[in-house]
PDB file of N, CA and C in Angstrom:
ATOM      1  N   MET A   1     -73.555  65.975 -64.947  1.00 51.00           N
ATOM      2  CA  MET A   1     -73.926  64.701 -64.331  1.00 51.00           C
ATOM      3  C   MET A   1     -74.795  63.929 -65.309  1.00 51.00           C
ATOM      4  N   GLU A   2     -74.549  62.654 -65.374  1.00 57.00           N
ATOM      5  CA  GLU A   2     -75.337  61.832 -66.290  1.00 57.00           C
ATOM      6  C   GLU A   2     -76.131  60.798 -65.506  1.00 57.00           C
ATOM      7  N   LEU A   3     -77.380  60.656 -65.871  1.00 60.00           N
ATOM      8  CA  LEU A   3     -78.259  59.668 -65.255  1.00 60.00           C
ATOM      9  C   LEU A   3     -78.578  58.636 -66.318  1.00 60.00           C
ATOM     10  N   LYS A   4     -78.262  57.386 -66.040  1.00 63.00           N
ATOM     11  CA  LYS A   4     -78.551  56.330 -66.998  1.00 63.00           C
ATOM     12  C   LYS A   4     -79.650  55.431 -66.448  1.00 63.00           C
ATOM     13  N   TYR A   5     -80.543  55.063 -67.318  1.00 59.00           N
ATOM     14  CA  TYR A   5     -81.623  54.160 -66.939  1.00 59.00           C
ATOM     15  C   TYR A   5     -81.448  52.893 -67.756  1.00 59.00           C
ATOM     16  N   TYR A   6     -81.168  51.794 -67.079  1.00 56.00           N
ATOM     17  CA  TYR A   6     -80.998  50.515 -67.755  1.00 56.00           C
ATOM     18  C   TYR A   6     -82.300  49.747 -67.606  1.00 56.00           C
ATOM     19  N   LYS A   7     -82.744  49.164 -68.681  1.00 55.00           N
ATOM     20  CA  LYS A   7     -83.991  48.425 -68.586  1.00 55.00           C
ATOM     21  C   LYS A   7     -83.978  47.215 -69.505  1.00 55.00           C
ATOM     22  N   LYS A   8     -84.802  46.277 -69.152  1.00 48.00           N
ATOM     23  CA  LYS A   8     -84.919  45.069 -69.952  1.00 48.00           C
ATOM     24  C   LYS A   8     -85.926  45.321 -71.068  1.00 48.00           C
ATOM     25  N   VAL A   9     -85.583  44.876 -72.248  1.00 45.00           N
ATOM     26  CA  VAL A   9     -86.487  45.017 -73.378  1.00 45.00           C
ATOM     27  C   VAL A   9     -87.254  43.710 -73.520  1.00 45.00           C
ATOM     28  N   CYS A  10     -88.561  43.802 -73.641  1.00 44.00           N
ATOM     29  CA  CYS A  10     -89.372  42.587 -73.715  1.00 44.00           C
ATOM     30  C   CYS A  10     -89.135  41.857 -75.034  1.00 44.00           C
ATOM     31  N   GLU A  11     -89.598  40.632 -75.102  1.00 42.00           N
ATOM     32  CA  GLU A  11     -89.345  39.784 -76.272  1.00 42.00           C
ATOM     33  C   GLU A  11     -89.968  40.349 -77.546  1.00 42.00           C
ATOM     34  N   HIS A  12     -90.948  41.237 -77.384  1.00 39.00           N
ATOM     35  CA  HIS A  12     -91.597  41.831 -78.556  1.00 39.00           C
ATOM     36  C   HIS A  12     -90.888  43.104 -78.996  1.00 39.00           C
ATOM     37  N   GLY A  13     -89.862  43.486 -78.244  1.00 42.00           N
ATOM     38  CA  GLY A  13     -89.117  44.678 -78.612  1.00 42.00           C
ATOM     39  C   GLY A  13     -89.652  45.963 -77.990  1.00 42.00           C
ATOM     40  N   CYS A  14     -90.660  45.810 -77.114  1.00 42.00           N
ATOM     41  CA  CYS A  14     -91.196  46.988 -76.451  1.00 42.00           C
ATOM     42  C   CYS A  14     -90.136  47.550 -75.513  1.00 42.00           C
ATOM     43  N   ASP A  15     -90.014  48.856 -75.449  1.00 47.00           N
ATOM     44  CA  ASP A  15     -88.982  49.393 -74.574  1.00 47.00           C
ATOM     45  C   ASP A  15     -89.478  49.546 -73.149  1.00 47.00           C
ATOM     46  N   GLY A  16     -90.764  49.779 -72.974  1.00 48.00           N
ATOM     47  CA  GLY A  16     -91.338  49.796 -71.634  1.00 48.00           C
ATOM     48  C   GLY A  16     -90.735  50.833 -70.701  1.00 48.00           C
ATOM     49  N   VAL A  17     -90.244  51.933 -71.237  1.00 51.00           N
ATOM     50  CA  VAL A  17     -89.638  52.947 -70.385  1.00 51.00           C
ATOM     51  C   VAL A  17     -90.725  53.634 -69.569  1.00 51.00           C
ATOM     52  N   ASN A  18     -90.515  53.646 -68.267  1.00 56.00           N
ATOM     53  CA  ASN A  18     -91.455  54.328 -67.393  1.00 56.00           C
ATOM     54  C   ASN A  18     -90.828  55.662 -67.012  1.00 56.00           C
ATOM     55  N   GLU A  19     -91.026  56.653 -67.874  1.00 59.00           N
ATOM     56  CA  GLU A  19     -90.381  57.937 -67.663  1.00 59.00           C
ATOM     57  C   GLU A  19     -90.878  58.640 -66.409  1.00 59.00           C
ATOM     58  N   THR A  20     -92.141  58.393 -66.061  1.00 62.00           N
ATOM     59  CA  THR A  20     -92.675  59.020 -64.863  1.00 62.00           C
ATOM     60  C   THR A  20     -91.934  58.536 -63.628  1.00 62.00           C
ATOM     61  N   LEU A  21     -91.728  57.217 -63.532  1.00 61.00           N
ATOM     62  CA  LEU A  21     -90.990  56.647 -62.409  1.00 61.00           C
ATOM     63  C   LEU A  21     -89.551  57.140 -62.423  1.00 61.00           C
ATOM     64  N   PHE A  22     -88.979  57.132 -63.611  1.00 62.00           N
ATOM     65  CA  PHE A  22     -87.597  57.574 -63.788  1.00 62.00           C
ATOM     66  C   PHE A  22     -87.407  58.997 -63.271  1.00 62.00           C
ATOM     67  N   ASN A  23     -88.298  59.882 -63.698  1.00 66.00           N
ATOM     68  CA  ASN A  23     -88.214  61.279 -63.282  1.00 66.00           C
ATOM     69  C   ASN A  23     -88.498  61.436 -61.793  1.00 66.00           C
ATOM     70  N   LYS A  24     -89.400  60.614 -61.266  1.00 68.00           N
ATOM     71  CA  LYS A  24     -89.742  60.690 -59.844  1.00 68.00           C
ATOM     72  C   LYS A  24     -88.545  60.305 -58.979  1.00 68.00           C
ATOM     73  N   VAL A  25     -87.834  59.258 -59.384  1.00 65.00           N
ATOM     74  CA  VAL A  25     -86.647  58.847 -58.634  1.00 65.00           C
ATOM     75  C   VAL A  25     -85.613  59.954 -58.654  1.00 65.00           C
ATOM     76  N   ALA A  26     -85.418  60.550 -59.836  1.00 67.00           N
ATOM     77  CA  ALA A  26     -84.459  61.650 -59.950  1.00 67.00           C
ATOM     78  C   ALA A  26     -84.877  62.807 -59.049  1.00 67.00           C
ATOM     79  N   GLU A  27     -86.168  63.095 -59.043  1.00 72.00           N
ATOM     80  CA  GLU A  27     -86.695  64.175 -58.206  1.00 72.00           C
ATOM     81  C   GLU A  27     -86.472  63.873 -56.730  1.00 72.00           C
ATOM     82  N   ASN A  28     -86.729  62.634 -56.336  1.00 72.00           N
ATOM     83  CA  ASN A  28     -86.541  62.229 -54.944  1.00 72.00           C
ATOM     84  C   ASN A  28     -85.075  62.312 -54.523  1.00 72.00           C
ATOM     85  N   LEU A  29     -84.183  62.140 -55.495  1.00 68.00           N
ATOM     86  CA  LEU A  29     -82.760  62.212 -55.206  1.00 68.00           C
ATOM     87  C   LEU A  29     -82.255  63.657 -55.242  1.00 68.00           C
ATOM     88  N   GLY A  30     -83.169  64.574 -55.559  1.00 69.00           N
ATOM     89  CA  GLY A  30     -82.792  65.976 -55.587  1.00 69.00           C
ATOM     90  C   GLY A  30     -81.942  66.337 -56.786  1.00 69.00           C
ATOM     91  N   ILE A  31     -82.160  65.631 -57.869  1.00 63.00           N
ATOM     92  CA  ILE A  31     -81.363  65.858 -59.071  1.00 63.00           C
ATOM     93  C   ILE A  31     -82.210  66.561 -60.120  1.00 63.00           C
ATOM     94  N   SER A  32     -81.624  67.555 -60.763  1.00 57.00           N
ATOM     95  CA  SER A  32     -82.341  68.230 -61.837  1.00 57.00           C
ATOM     96  C   SER A  32     -81.371  68.542 -62.966  1.00 57.00           C
ATOM     97  N   ASP A  33     -81.912  68.946 -64.095  1.00 50.00           N
ATOM     98  CA  ASP A  33     -81.116  69.309 -65.260  1.00 50.00           C
ATOM     99  C   ASP A  33     -80.158  68.199 -65.674  1.00 50.00           C
ATOM    100  N   LEU A  34     -80.671  66.988 -65.739  1.00 49.00           N
ATOM    101  CA  LEU A  34     -79.823  65.856 -66.119  1.00 49.00           C
ATOM    102  C   LEU A  34     -79.959  65.550 -67.600  1.00 49.00           C
ATOM    103  N   LYS A  35     -78.863  65.097 -68.160  1.00 47.00           N
ATOM    104  CA  LYS A  35     -78.931  64.544 -69.501  1.00 47.00           C
ATOM    105  C   LYS A  35     -79.222  63.071 -69.293  1.00 47.00           C
ATOM    106  N   VAL A  36     -80.361  62.644 -69.753  1.00 49.00           N
ATOM    107  CA  VAL A  36     -80.785  61.272 -69.516  1.00 49.00           C
ATOM    108  C   VAL A  36     -80.470  60.399 -70.726  1.00 49.00           C
ATOM    109  N   SER A  37     -79.819  59.292 -70.472  1.00 51.00           N
ATOM    110  CA  SER A  37     -79.552  58.349 -71.555  1.00 51.00           C
ATOM    111  C   SER A  37     -80.254  57.045 -71.237  1.00 51.00           C
ATOM    112  N   LEU A  38     -80.972  56.530 -72.203  1.00 50.00           N
ATOM    113  CA  LEU A  38     -81.682  55.273 -72.027  1.00 50.00           C
ATOM    114  C   LEU A  38     -80.879  54.199 -72.745  1.00 50.00           C
ATOM    115  N   ILE A  39     -80.475  53.200 -72.002  1.00 50.00           N
ATOM    116  CA  ILE A  39     -79.685  52.127 -72.591  1.00 50.00           C
ATOM    117  C   ILE A  39     -80.537  50.867 -72.628  1.00 50.00           C
ATOM    118  N   HIS A  40     -80.827  50.407 -73.829  1.00 49.00           N
ATOM    119  CA  HIS A  40     -81.726  49.280 -74.012  1.00 49.00           C
ATOM    120  C   HIS A  40     -80.991  47.954 -73.935  1.00 49.00           C
ATOM    121  N   GLY A  41     -81.571  47.019 -73.232  1.00 53.00           N
ATOM    122  CA  GLY A  41     -81.072  45.652 -73.253  1.00 53.00           C
ATOM    123  C   GLY A  41     -80.305  45.226 -72.030  1.00 53.00           C
ATOM    124  N   ILE A  42     -80.641  44.043 -71.565  1.00 54.00           N
ATOM    125  CA  ILE A  42     -80.011  43.508 -70.357  1.00 54.00           C
ATOM    126  C   ILE A  42     -78.541  43.180 -70.597  1.00 54.00           C
ATOM    127  N   ASP A  43     -78.189  42.761 -71.808  1.00 60.00           N
ATOM    128  CA  ASP A  43     -76.790  42.431 -72.102  1.00 60.00           C
ATOM    129  C   ASP A  43     -75.900  43.651 -71.938  1.00 60.00           C
ATOM    130  N   LYS A  44     -76.371  44.785 -72.409  1.00 63.00           N
ATOM    131  CA  LYS A  44     -75.611  46.029 -72.291  1.00 63.00           C
ATOM    132  C   LYS A  44     -75.449  46.393 -70.816  1.00 63.00           C
ATOM    133  N   ALA A  45     -76.523  46.256 -70.053  1.00 60.00           N
ATOM    134  CA  ALA A  45     -76.466  46.591 -68.636  1.00 60.00           C
ATOM    135  C   ALA A  45     -75.477  45.689 -67.903  1.00 60.00           C
ATOM    136  N   ILE A  46     -75.549  44.393 -68.168  1.00 62.00           N
ATOM    137  CA  ILE A  46     -74.654  43.450 -67.508  1.00 62.00           C
ATOM    138  C   ILE A  46     -73.205  43.720 -67.899  1.00 62.00           C
ATOM    139  N   SER A  47     -72.993  44.050 -69.164  1.00 70.00           N
ATOM    140  CA  SER A  47     -71.629  44.314 -69.619  1.00 70.00           C
ATOM    141  C   SER A  47     -71.051  45.546 -68.938  1.00 70.00           C
ATOM    142  N   GLU A  48     -71.918  46.425 -68.454  1.00 68.00           N
ATOM    143  CA  GLU A  48     -71.458  47.625 -67.763  1.00 68.00           C
ATOM    144  C   GLU A  48     -71.514  47.447 -66.243  1.00 68.00           C
ATOM    145  N   GLY A  49     -71.723  46.205 -65.815  1.00 66.00           N
ATOM    146  CA  GLY A  49     -71.665  45.911 -64.390  1.00 66.00           C
ATOM    147  C   GLY A  49     -72.946  46.129 -63.618  1.00 66.00           C
ATOM    148  N   ILE A  50     -74.061  46.213 -64.325  1.00 61.00           N
ATOM    149  CA  ILE A  50     -75.348  46.381 -63.656  1.00 61.00           C
ATOM    150  C   ILE A  50     -76.002  45.009 -63.548  1.00 61.00           C
ATOM    151  N   PRO A  51     -76.110  44.463 -62.341  1.00 56.00           N
ATOM    152  CA  PRO A  51     -76.598  43.094 -62.171  1.00 56.00           C
ATOM    153  C   PRO A  51     -78.091  42.910 -62.402  1.00 56.00           C
ATOM    154  N   GLU A  52     -78.871  43.958 -62.212  1.00 55.00           N
ATOM    155  CA  GLU A  52     -80.311  43.844 -62.380  1.00 55.00           C
ATOM    156  C   GLU A  52     -80.824  45.012 -63.197  1.00 55.00           C
ATOM    157  N   VAL A  53     -81.907  44.775 -63.900  1.00 55.00           N
ATOM    158  CA  VAL A  53     -82.572  45.874 -64.587  1.00 55.00           C
ATOM    159  C   VAL A  53     -84.032  45.852 -64.173  1.00 55.00           C
ATOM    160  N   PRO A  54     -84.720  46.982 -64.102  1.00 58.00           N
ATOM    161  CA  PRO A  54     -84.148  48.294 -64.364  1.00 58.00           C
ATOM    162  C   PRO A  54     -83.253  48.762 -63.227  1.00 58.00           C
ATOM    163  N   ALA A  55     -82.285  49.545 -63.569  1.00 59.00           N
ATOM    164  CA  ALA A  55     -81.406  50.139 -62.571  1.00 59.00           C
ATOM    165  C   ALA A  55     -81.133  51.570 -62.984  1.00 59.00           C
ATOM    166  N   ILE A  56     -81.045  52.438 -62.024  1.00 63.00           N
ATOM    167  CA  ILE A  56     -80.702  53.823 -62.320  1.00 63.00           C
ATOM    168  C   ILE A  56     -79.307  54.063 -61.788  1.00 63.00           C
ATOM    169  N   VAL A  57     -78.442  54.527 -62.676  1.00 63.00           N
ATOM    170  CA  VAL A  57     -77.040  54.705 -62.345  1.00 63.00           C
ATOM    171  C   VAL A  57     -76.670  56.172 -62.520  1.00 63.00           C
ATOM    172  N   ILE A  58     -76.106  56.744 -61.483  1.00 62.00           N
ATOM    173  CA  ILE A  58     -75.668  58.133 -61.552  1.00 62.00           C
ATOM    174  C   ILE A  58     -74.167  58.171 -61.302  1.00 62.00           C
ATOM    175  N   ASN A  59     -73.451  58.716 -62.277  1.00 61.00           N
ATOM    176  CA  ASN A  59     -71.991  58.786 -62.175  1.00 61.00           C
ATOM    177  C   ASN A  59     -71.374  57.432 -61.814  1.00 61.00           C
ATOM    178  N   GLY A  60     -71.866  56.398 -62.441  1.00 61.00           N
ATOM    179  CA  GLY A  60     -71.303  55.067 -62.243  1.00 61.00           C
ATOM    180  C   GLY A  60     -71.747  54.351 -60.987  1.00 61.00           C
ATOM    181  N   GLU A  61     -72.663  54.964 -60.231  1.00 63.00           N
ATOM    182  CA  GLU A  61     -73.101  54.354 -58.986  1.00 63.00           C
ATOM    183  C   GLU A  61     -74.584  53.998 -59.069  1.00 63.00           C
ATOM    184  N   ILE A  62     -74.905  52.754 -58.718  1.00 61.00           N
ATOM    185  CA  ILE A  62     -76.298  52.315 -58.763  1.00 61.00           C
ATOM    186  C   ILE A  62     -77.066  52.981 -57.616  1.00 61.00           C
ATOM    187  N   VAL A  63     -78.099  53.728 -57.958  1.00 62.00           N
ATOM    188  CA  VAL A  63     -78.887  54.390 -56.920  1.00 62.00           C
ATOM    189  C   VAL A  63     -80.282  53.781 -56.800  1.00 62.00           C
ATOM    190  N   HIS A  64     -80.672  53.024 -57.801  1.00 58.00           N
ATOM    191  CA  HIS A  64     -81.985  52.377 -57.749  1.00 58.00           C
ATOM    192  C   HIS A  64     -81.930  51.149 -58.629  1.00 58.00           C
ATOM    193  N   SER A  65     -82.429  50.043 -58.133  1.00 56.00           N
ATOM    194  CA  SER A  65     -82.410  48.823 -58.925  1.00 56.00           C
ATOM    195  C   SER A  65     -83.638  47.993 -58.629  1.00 56.00           C
ATOM    196  N   GLY A  66     -84.107  47.303 -59.650  1.00 53.00           N
ATOM    197  CA  GLY A  66     -85.220  46.403 -59.458  1.00 53.00           C
ATOM    198  C   GLY A  66     -86.573  46.970 -59.781  1.00 53.00           C
TER     199      GLY A  66
END
């Protein structure tokens, strides 16, 4: 199972990944042992059909957004 975290990169190039929140959402969803991929940039997220960032997508399904 793959968990993707899409996030907006600020104008200064900061990635702003909130790994604690990311892991907490995964924990709340009862998911463990995930290979986590961080995809930077709103353009990439939109091109993959994610309307808002940050969004957490598991197996192609948005489970958390905003």
